[in-house]
PDB file of C-alpha atoms in Angstrom:
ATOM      1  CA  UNK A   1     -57.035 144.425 -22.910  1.00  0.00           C
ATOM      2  CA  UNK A   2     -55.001 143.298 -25.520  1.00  0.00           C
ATOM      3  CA  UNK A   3     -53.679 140.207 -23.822  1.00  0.00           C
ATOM      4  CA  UNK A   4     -57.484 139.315 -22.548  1.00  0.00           C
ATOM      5  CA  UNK A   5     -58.755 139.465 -25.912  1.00  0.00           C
ATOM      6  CA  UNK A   6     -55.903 137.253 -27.120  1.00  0.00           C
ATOM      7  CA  UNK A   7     -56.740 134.700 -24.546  1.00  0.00           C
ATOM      8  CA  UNK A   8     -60.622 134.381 -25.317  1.00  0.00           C
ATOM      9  CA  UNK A   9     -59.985 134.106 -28.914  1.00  0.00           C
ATOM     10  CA  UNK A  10     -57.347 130.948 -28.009  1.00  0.00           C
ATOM     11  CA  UNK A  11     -59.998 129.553 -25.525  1.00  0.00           C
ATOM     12  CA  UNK A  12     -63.048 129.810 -28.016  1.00  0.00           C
ATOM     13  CA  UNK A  13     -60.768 128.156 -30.498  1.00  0.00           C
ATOM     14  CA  UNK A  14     -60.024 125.547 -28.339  1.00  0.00           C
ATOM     15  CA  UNK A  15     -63.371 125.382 -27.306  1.00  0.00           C
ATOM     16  CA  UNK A  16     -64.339 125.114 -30.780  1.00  0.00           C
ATOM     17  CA  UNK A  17     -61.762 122.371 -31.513  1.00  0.00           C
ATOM     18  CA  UNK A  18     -62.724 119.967 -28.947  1.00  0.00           C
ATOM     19  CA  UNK A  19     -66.927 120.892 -30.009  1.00  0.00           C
ATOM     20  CA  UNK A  20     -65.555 119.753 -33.506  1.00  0.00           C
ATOM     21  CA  UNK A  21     -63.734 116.796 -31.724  1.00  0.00           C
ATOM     22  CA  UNK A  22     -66.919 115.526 -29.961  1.00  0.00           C
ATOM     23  CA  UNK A  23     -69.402 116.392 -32.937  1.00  0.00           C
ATOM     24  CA  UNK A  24     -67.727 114.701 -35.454  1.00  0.00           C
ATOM     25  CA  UNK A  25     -68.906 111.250 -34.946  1.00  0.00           C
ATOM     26  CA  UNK A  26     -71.880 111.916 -34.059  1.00  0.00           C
ATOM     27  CA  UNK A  27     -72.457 113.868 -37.655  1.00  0.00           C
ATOM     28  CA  UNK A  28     -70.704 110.952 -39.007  1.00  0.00           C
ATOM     29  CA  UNK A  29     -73.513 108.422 -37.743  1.00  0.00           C
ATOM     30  CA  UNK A  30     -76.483 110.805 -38.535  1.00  0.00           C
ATOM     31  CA  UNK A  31     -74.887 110.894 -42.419  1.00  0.00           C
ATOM     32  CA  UNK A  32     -74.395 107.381 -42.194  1.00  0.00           C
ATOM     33  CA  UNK A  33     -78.234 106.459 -41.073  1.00  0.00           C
ATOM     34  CA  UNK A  34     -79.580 108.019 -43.844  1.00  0.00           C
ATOM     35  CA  UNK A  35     -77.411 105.224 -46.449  1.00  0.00           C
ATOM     36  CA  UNK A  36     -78.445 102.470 -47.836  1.00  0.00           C
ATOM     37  CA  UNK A  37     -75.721  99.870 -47.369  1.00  0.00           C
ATOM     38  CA  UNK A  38     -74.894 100.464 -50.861  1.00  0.00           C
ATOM     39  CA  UNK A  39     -74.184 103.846 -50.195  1.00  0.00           C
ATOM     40  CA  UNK A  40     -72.740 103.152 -46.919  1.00  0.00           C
ATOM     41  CA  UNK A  41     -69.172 101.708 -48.394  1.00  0.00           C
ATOM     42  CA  UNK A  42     -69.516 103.057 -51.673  1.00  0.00           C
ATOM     43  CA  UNK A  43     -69.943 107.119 -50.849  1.00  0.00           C
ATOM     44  CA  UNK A  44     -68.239 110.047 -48.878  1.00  0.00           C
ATOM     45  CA  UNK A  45     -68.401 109.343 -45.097  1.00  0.00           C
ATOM     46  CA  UNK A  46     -68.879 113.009 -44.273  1.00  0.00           C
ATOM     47  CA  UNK A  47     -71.977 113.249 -46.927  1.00  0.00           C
ATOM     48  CA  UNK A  48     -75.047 112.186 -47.516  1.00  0.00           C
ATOM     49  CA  UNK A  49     -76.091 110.145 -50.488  1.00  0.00           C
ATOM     50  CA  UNK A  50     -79.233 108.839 -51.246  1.00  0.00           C
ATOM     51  CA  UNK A  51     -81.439 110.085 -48.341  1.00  0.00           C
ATOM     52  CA  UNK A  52     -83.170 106.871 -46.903  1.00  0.00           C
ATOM     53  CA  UNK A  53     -83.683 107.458 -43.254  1.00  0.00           C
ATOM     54  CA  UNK A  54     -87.130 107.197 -42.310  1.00  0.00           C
ATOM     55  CA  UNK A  55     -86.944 103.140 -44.538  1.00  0.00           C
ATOM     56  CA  UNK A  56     -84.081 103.191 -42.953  1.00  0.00           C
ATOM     57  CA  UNK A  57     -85.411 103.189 -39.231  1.00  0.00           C
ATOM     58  CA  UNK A  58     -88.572 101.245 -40.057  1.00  0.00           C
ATOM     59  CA  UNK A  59     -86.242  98.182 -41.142  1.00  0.00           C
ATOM     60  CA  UNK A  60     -84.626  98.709 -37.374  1.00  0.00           C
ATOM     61  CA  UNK A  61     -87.523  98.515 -35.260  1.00  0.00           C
ATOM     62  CA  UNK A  62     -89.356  95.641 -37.691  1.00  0.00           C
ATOM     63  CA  UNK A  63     -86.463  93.269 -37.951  1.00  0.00           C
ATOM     64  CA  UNK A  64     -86.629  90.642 -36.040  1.00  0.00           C
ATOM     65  CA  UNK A  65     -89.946  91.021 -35.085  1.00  0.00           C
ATOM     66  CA  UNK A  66     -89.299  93.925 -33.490  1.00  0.00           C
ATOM     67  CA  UNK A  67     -86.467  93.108 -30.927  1.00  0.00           C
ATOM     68  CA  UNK A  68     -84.682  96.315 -31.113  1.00  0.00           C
ATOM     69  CA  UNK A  69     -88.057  97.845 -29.396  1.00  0.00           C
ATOM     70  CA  UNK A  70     -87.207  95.109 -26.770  1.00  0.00           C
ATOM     71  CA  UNK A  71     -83.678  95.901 -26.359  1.00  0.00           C
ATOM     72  CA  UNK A  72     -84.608  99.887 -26.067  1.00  0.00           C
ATOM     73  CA  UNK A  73     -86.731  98.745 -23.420  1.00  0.00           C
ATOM     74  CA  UNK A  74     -83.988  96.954 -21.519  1.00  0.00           C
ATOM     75  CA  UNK A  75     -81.594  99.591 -21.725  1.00  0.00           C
ATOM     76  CA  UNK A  76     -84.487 102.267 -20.342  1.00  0.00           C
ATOM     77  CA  UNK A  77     -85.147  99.896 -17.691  1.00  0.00           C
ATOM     78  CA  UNK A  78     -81.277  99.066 -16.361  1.00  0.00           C
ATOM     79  CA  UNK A  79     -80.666 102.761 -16.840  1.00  0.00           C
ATOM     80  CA  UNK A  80     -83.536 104.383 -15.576  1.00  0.00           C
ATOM     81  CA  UNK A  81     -83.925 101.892 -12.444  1.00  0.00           C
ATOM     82  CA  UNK A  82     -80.113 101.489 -11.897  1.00  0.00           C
ATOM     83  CA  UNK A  83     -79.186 105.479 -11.954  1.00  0.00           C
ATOM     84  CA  UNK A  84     -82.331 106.083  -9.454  1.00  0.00           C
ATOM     85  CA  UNK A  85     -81.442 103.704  -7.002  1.00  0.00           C
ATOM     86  CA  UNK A  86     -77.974 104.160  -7.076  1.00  0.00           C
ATOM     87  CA  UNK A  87     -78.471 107.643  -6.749  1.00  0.00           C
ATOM     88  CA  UNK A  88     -80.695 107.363  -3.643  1.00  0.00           C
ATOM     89  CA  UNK A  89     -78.221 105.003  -2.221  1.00  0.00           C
ATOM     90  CA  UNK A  90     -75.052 106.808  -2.959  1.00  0.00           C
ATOM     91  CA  UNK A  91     -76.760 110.308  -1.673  1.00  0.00           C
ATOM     92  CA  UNK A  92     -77.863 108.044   1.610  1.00  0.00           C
ATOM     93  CA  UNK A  93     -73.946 107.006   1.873  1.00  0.00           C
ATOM     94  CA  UNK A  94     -72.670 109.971   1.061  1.00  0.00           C
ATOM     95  CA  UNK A  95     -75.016 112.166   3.829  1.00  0.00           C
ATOM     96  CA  UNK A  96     -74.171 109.781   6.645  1.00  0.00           C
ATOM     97  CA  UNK A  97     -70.760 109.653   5.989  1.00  0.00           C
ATOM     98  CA  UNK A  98     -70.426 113.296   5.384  1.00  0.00           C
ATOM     99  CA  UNK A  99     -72.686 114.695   8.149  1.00  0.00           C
ATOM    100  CA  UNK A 100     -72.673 111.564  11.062  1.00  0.00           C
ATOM    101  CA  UNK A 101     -69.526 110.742  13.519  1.00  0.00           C
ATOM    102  CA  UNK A 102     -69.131 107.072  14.220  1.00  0.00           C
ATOM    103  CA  UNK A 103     -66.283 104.783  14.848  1.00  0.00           C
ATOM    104  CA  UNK A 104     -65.017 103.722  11.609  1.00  0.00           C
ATOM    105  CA  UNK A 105     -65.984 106.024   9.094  1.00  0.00           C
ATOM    106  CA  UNK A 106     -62.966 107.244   7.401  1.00  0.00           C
ATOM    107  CA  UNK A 107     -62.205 103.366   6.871  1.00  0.00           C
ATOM    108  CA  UNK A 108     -65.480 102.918   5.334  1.00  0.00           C
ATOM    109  CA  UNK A 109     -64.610 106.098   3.604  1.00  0.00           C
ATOM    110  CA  UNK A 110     -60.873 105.017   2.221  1.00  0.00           C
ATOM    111  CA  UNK A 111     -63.020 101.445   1.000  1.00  0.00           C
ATOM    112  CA  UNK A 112     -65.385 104.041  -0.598  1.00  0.00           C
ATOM    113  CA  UNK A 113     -62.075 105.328  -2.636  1.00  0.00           C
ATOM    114  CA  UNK A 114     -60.360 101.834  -3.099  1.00  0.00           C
ATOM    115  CA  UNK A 115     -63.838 100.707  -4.907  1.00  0.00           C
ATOM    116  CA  UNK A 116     -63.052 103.810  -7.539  1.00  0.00           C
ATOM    117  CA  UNK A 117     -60.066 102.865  -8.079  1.00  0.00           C
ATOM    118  CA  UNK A 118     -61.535  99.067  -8.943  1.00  0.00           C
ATOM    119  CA  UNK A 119     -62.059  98.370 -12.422  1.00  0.00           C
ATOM    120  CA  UNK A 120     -65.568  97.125 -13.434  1.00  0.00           C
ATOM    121  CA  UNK A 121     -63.981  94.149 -15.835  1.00  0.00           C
ATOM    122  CA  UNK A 122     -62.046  93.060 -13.047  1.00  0.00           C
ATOM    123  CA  UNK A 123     -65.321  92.814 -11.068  1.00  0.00           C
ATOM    124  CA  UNK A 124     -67.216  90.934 -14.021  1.00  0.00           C
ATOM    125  CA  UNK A 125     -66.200  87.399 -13.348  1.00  0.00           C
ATOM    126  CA  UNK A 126     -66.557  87.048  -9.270  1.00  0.00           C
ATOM    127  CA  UNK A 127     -69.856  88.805  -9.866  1.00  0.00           C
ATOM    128  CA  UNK A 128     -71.412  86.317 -12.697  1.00  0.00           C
ATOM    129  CA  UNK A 129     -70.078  83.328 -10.419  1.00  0.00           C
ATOM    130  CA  UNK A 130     -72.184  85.220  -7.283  1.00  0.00           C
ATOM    131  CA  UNK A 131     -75.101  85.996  -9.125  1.00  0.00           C
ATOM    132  CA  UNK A 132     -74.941  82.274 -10.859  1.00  0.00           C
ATOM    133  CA  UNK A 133     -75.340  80.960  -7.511  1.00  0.00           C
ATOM    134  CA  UNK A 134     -77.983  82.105  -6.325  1.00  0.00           C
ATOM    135  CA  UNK A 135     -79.664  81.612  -9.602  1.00  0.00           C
ATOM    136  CA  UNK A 136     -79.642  85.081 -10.845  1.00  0.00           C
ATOM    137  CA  UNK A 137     -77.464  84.823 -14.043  1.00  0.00           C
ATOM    138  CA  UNK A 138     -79.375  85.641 -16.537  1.00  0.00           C
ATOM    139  CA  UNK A 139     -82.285  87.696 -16.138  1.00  0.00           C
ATOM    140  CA  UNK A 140     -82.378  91.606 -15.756  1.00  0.00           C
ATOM    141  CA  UNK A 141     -81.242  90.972 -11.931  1.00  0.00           C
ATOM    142  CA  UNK A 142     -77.944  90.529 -12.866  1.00  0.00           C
ATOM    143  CA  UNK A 143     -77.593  93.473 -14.730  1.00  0.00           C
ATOM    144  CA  UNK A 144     -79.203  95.847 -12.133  1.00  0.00           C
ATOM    145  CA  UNK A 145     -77.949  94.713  -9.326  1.00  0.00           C
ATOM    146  CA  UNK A 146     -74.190  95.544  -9.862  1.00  0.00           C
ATOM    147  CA  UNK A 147     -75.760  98.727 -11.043  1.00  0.00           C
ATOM    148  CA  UNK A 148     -76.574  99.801  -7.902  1.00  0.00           C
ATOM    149  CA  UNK A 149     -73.643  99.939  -6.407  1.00  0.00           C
ATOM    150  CA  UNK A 150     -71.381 103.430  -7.505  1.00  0.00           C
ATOM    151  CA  UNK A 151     -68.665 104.102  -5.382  1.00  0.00           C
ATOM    152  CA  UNK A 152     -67.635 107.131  -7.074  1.00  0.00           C
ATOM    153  CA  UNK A 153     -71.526 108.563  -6.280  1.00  0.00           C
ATOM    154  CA  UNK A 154     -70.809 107.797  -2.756  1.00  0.00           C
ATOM    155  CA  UNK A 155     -67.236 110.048  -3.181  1.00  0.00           C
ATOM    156  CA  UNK A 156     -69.098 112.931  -5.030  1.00  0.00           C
ATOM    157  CA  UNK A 157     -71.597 112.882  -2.558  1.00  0.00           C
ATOM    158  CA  UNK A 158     -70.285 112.952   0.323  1.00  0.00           C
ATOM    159  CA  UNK A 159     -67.649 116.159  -0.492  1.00  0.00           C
ATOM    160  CA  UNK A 160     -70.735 117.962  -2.216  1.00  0.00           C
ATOM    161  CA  UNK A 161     -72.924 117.117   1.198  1.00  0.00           C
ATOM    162  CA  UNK A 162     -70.073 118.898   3.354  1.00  0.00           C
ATOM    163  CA  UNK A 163     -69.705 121.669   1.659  1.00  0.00           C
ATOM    164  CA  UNK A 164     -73.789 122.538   0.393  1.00  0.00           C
ATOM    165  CA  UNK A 165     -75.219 121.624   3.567  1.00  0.00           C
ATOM    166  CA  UNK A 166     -75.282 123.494   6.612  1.00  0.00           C
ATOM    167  CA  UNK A 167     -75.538 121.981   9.762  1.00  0.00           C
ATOM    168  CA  UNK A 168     -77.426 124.783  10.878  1.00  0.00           C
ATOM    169  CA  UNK A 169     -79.741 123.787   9.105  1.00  0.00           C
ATOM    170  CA  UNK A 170     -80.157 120.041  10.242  1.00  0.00           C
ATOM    171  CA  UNK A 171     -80.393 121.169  13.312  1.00  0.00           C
ATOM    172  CA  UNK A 172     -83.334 123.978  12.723  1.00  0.00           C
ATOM    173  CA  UNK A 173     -84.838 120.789  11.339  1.00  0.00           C
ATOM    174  CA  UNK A 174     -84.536 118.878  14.499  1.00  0.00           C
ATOM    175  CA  UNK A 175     -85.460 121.420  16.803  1.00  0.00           C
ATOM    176  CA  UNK A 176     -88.682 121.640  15.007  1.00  0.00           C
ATOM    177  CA  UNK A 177     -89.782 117.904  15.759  1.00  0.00           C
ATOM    178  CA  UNK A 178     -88.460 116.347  12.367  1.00  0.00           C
ATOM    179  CA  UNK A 179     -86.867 112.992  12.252  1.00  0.00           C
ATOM    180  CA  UNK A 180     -83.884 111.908  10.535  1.00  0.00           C
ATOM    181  CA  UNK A 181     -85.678 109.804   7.518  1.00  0.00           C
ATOM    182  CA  UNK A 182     -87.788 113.326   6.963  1.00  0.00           C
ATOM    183  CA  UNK A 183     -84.532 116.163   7.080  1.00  0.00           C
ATOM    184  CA  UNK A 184     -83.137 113.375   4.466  1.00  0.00           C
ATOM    185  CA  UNK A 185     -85.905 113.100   2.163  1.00  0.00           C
ATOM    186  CA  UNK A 186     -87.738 116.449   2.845  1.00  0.00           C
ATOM    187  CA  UNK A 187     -84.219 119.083   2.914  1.00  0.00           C
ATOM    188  CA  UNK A 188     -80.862 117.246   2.385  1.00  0.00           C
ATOM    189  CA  UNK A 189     -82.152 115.969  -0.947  1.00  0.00           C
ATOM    190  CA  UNK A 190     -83.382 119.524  -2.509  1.00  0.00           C
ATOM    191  CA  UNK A 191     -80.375 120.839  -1.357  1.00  0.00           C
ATOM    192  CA  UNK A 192     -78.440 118.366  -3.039  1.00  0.00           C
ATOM    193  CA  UNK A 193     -80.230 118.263  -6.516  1.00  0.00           C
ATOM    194  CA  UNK A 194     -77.218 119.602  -8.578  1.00  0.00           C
ATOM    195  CA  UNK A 195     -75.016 117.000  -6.847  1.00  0.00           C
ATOM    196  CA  UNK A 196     -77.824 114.400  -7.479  1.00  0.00           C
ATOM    197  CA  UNK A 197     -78.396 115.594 -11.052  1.00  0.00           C
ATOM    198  CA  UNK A 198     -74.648 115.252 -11.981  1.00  0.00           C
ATOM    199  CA  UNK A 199     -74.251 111.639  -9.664  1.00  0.00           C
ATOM    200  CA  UNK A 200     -77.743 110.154 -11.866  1.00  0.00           C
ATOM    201  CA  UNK A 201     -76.143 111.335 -15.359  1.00  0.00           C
ATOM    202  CA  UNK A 202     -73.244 109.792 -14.892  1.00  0.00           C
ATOM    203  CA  UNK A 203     -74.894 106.701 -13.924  1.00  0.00           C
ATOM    204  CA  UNK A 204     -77.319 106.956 -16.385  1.00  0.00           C
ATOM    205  CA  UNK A 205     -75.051 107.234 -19.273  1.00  0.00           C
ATOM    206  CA  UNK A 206     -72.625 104.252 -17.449  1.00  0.00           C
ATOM    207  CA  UNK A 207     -75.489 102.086 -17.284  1.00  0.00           C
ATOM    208  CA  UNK A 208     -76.801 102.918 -21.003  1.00  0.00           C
ATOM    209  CA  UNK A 209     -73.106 102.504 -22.574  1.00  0.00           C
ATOM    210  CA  UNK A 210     -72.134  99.585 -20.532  1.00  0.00           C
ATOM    211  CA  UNK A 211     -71.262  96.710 -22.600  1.00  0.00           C
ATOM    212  CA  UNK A 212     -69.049  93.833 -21.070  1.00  0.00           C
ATOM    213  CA  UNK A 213     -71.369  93.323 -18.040  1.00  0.00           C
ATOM    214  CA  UNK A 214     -74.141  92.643 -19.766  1.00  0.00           C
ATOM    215  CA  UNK A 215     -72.296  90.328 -22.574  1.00  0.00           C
ATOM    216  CA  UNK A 216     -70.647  88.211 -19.236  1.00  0.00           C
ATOM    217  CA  UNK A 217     -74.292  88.289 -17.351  1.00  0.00           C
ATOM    218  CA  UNK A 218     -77.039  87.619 -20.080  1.00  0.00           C
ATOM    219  CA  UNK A 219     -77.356  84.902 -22.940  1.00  0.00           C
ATOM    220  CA  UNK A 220     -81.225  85.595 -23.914  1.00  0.00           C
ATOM    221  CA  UNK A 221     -81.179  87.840 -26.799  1.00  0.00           C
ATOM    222  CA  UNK A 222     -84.553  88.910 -25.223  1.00  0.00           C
ATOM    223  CA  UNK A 223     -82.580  90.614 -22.223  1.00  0.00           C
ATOM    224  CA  UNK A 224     -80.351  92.191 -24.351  1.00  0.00           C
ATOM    225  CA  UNK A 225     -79.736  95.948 -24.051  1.00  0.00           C
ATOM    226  CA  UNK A 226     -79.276  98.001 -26.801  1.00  0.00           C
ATOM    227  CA  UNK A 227     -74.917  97.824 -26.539  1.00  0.00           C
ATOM    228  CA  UNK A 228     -75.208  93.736 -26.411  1.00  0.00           C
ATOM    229  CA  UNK A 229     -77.980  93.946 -29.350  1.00  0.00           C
ATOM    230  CA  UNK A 230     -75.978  96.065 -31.803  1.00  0.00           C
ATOM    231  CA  UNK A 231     -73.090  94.018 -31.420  1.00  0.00           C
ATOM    232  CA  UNK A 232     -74.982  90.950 -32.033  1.00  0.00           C
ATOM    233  CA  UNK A 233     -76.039  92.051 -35.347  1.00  0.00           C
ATOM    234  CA  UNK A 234     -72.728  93.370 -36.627  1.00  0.00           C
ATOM    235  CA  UNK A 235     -71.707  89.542 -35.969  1.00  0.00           C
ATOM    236  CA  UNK A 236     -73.828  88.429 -38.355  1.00  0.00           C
ATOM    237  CA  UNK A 237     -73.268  91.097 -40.482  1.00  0.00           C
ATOM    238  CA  UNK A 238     -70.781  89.363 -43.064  1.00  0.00           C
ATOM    239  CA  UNK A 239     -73.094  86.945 -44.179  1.00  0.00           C
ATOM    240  CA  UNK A 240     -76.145  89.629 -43.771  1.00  0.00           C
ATOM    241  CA  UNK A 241     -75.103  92.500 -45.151  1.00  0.00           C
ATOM    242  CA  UNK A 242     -78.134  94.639 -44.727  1.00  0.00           C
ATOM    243  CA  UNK A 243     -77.498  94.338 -40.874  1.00  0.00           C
ATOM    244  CA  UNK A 244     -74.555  96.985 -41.371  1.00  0.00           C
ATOM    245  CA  UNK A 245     -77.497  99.319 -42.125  1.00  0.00           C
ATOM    246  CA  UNK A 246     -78.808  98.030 -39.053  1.00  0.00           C
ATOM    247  CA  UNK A 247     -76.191  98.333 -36.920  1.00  0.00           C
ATOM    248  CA  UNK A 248     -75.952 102.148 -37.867  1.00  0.00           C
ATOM    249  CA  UNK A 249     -79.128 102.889 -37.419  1.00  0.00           C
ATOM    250  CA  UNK A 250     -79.538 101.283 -33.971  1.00  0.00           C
ATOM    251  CA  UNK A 251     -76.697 102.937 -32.636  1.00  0.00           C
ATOM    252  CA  UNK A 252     -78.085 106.017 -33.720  1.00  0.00           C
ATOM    253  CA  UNK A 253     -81.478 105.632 -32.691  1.00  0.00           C
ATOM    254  CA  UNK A 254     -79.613 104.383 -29.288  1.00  0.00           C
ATOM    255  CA  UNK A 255     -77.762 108.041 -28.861  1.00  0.00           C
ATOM    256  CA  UNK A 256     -81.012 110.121 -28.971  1.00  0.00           C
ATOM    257  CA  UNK A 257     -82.167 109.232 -24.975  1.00  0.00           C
ATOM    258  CA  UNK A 258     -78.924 110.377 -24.148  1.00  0.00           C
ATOM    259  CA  UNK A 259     -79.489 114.038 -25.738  1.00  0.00           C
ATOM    260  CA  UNK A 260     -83.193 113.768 -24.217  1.00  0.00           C
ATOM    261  CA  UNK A 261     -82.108 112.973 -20.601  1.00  0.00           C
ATOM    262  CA  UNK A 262     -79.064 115.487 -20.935  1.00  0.00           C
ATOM    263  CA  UNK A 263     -81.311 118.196 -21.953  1.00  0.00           C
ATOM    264  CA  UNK A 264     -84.350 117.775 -19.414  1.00  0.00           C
ATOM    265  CA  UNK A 265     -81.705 117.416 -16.556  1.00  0.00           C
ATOM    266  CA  UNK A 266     -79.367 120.185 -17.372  1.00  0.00           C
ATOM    267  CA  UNK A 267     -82.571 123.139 -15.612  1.00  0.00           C
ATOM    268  CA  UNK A 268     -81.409 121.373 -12.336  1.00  0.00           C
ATOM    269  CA  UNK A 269     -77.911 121.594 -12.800  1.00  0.00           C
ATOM    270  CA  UNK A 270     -77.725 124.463 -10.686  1.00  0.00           C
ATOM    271  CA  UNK A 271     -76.302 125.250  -7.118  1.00  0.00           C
ATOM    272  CA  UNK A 272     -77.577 127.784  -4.379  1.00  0.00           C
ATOM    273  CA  UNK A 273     -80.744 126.129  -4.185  1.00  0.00           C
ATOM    274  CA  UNK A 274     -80.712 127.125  -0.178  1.00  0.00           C
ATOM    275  CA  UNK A 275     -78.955 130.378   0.042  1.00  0.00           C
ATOM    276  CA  UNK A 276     -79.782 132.769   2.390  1.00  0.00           C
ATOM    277  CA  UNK A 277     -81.957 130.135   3.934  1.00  0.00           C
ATOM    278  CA  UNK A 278     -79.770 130.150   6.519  1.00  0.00           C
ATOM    279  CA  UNK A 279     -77.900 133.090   8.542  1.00  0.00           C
ATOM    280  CA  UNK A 280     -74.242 132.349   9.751  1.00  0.00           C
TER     281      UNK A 280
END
């Protein structure tokens, strides 16, 4: 008893390290938001000064004529769009290569695991000079697009389809007259909501965070996301001081989604969604 008391103290503490670890700047940029840029060089880091936030947040979304709202929008819609389709696609993948025998598939599979392995800045270049061609360079094409595709998705999917989905139960749905299009959209897919849950957050968050692919694809400010947008103002931020504020209060405004989409997914995190439904 002794020893298992021993190692939950050691494991909340480490838990509580790496909850301090993760928290930290996130505290840091709530403290900061609430400076004025004054206060922002000239005061503790780790408290607040003169509390300013709600000015602080009406000079984001007003300067500019409001192009931060514009570059929230952008982000929602490459996020939103991109983790949903890539989602559906890399569930799609990841059922027929999990659940359907054909000639080929663990080479499609092993290309599936070489993509992973791929880094996305490597990918950056050939894929501006593609999209440029075919006159898709700049516009929110170019960004979704290569958004779509997530070979990891298509990994996760496939191992979680093998082991969550019976093949009892395809067949029970075939025997009862349905097709193939309806036991993918009407029972694989429920049964694979944690899998899809964790697949779309990770995408999600990818998308939101992703920075170099959108500075290589887009040169209208008014097609920035939020990552491209921020950065653009700190540029300017030596000869504009008050964009420092700016800066910090973007990126903070810019972190809430993420908690909202986090929290509204995390109910569906959950596995078993089938059990018992089907008798070995």
């Amino acid at each position: 008893m002794r020893a298992s008391l021993r190692s939950r103290i050691l494991v909340t503490a480490l838990l509580g390290v790496l909850a301090l670890y993760f928290l930290l700047p996130v505290y840091w940029l709530l403290v900061a938001s609430t400076k004025s840029t004054g206060d922002l060089f000239g005061s503790s880091g780790l408290w607040f000064a003169d509390f300013r936030l709600a000015e602080n947040l009406v000079n984001v979304f007003t300067y500019d004529d409001g192009i931060y709202l514009r570059w929230v929008a952008n982000s929602v819609l490459y996020a939103f769009v991109g983790a949903t389709v890539s989602t559906l696609l890399s569930a799609a993948a990841g059922y027929a290569l999990a659940k359907f025998a054909f000639r080929g598939r663990e080479t499609v599979f092993n290309l599936v695991l070489g993509g992973v392995l791929v880094p996305a800045t490597a990918l950056a270049l050939p894929l501006y000079l593609m999209l440029s061609n075919v006159g898709l360079a700049n516009s929110y094409w170019a960004v979704l697009l290569p958004s779509l595709v997530n070979p990891f998705g298509v990994y996760l999917l496939r191992i979680y389809t093998e082991a969550a989905v019976p093949d009892d139960l395809l067949e029970a749905g075939r025997i009862d007259g349905a097709g193939e299009a309806r036991i993918f959209f009407s029972v694989v897919l429920r049964v694979l909501t944690p899998g899809l849950v964790t697949v779309f957050l990770f995408q999600f968050v990818g998308i939101w965070n992703n920075y170099f692919l959108p500075l290589v694809m887009l040169s209208d400010p008014a097609l920035y996301p939020i990552t491209l947008g921020l950065t653009s103002w700190q540029s300017f931020a030596d000869r504009q001081p008050e964009l420092y504020q700016l800066t910090i209060g973007g990126a903070f405004v810019s972190v809430v989604p993420l908690m909202i989409v986090t929290a509204v997914l995390q109910r569906f995190w959950r596995a078993g969604l089938t059990e018992g439904s089907v008798k070995g």
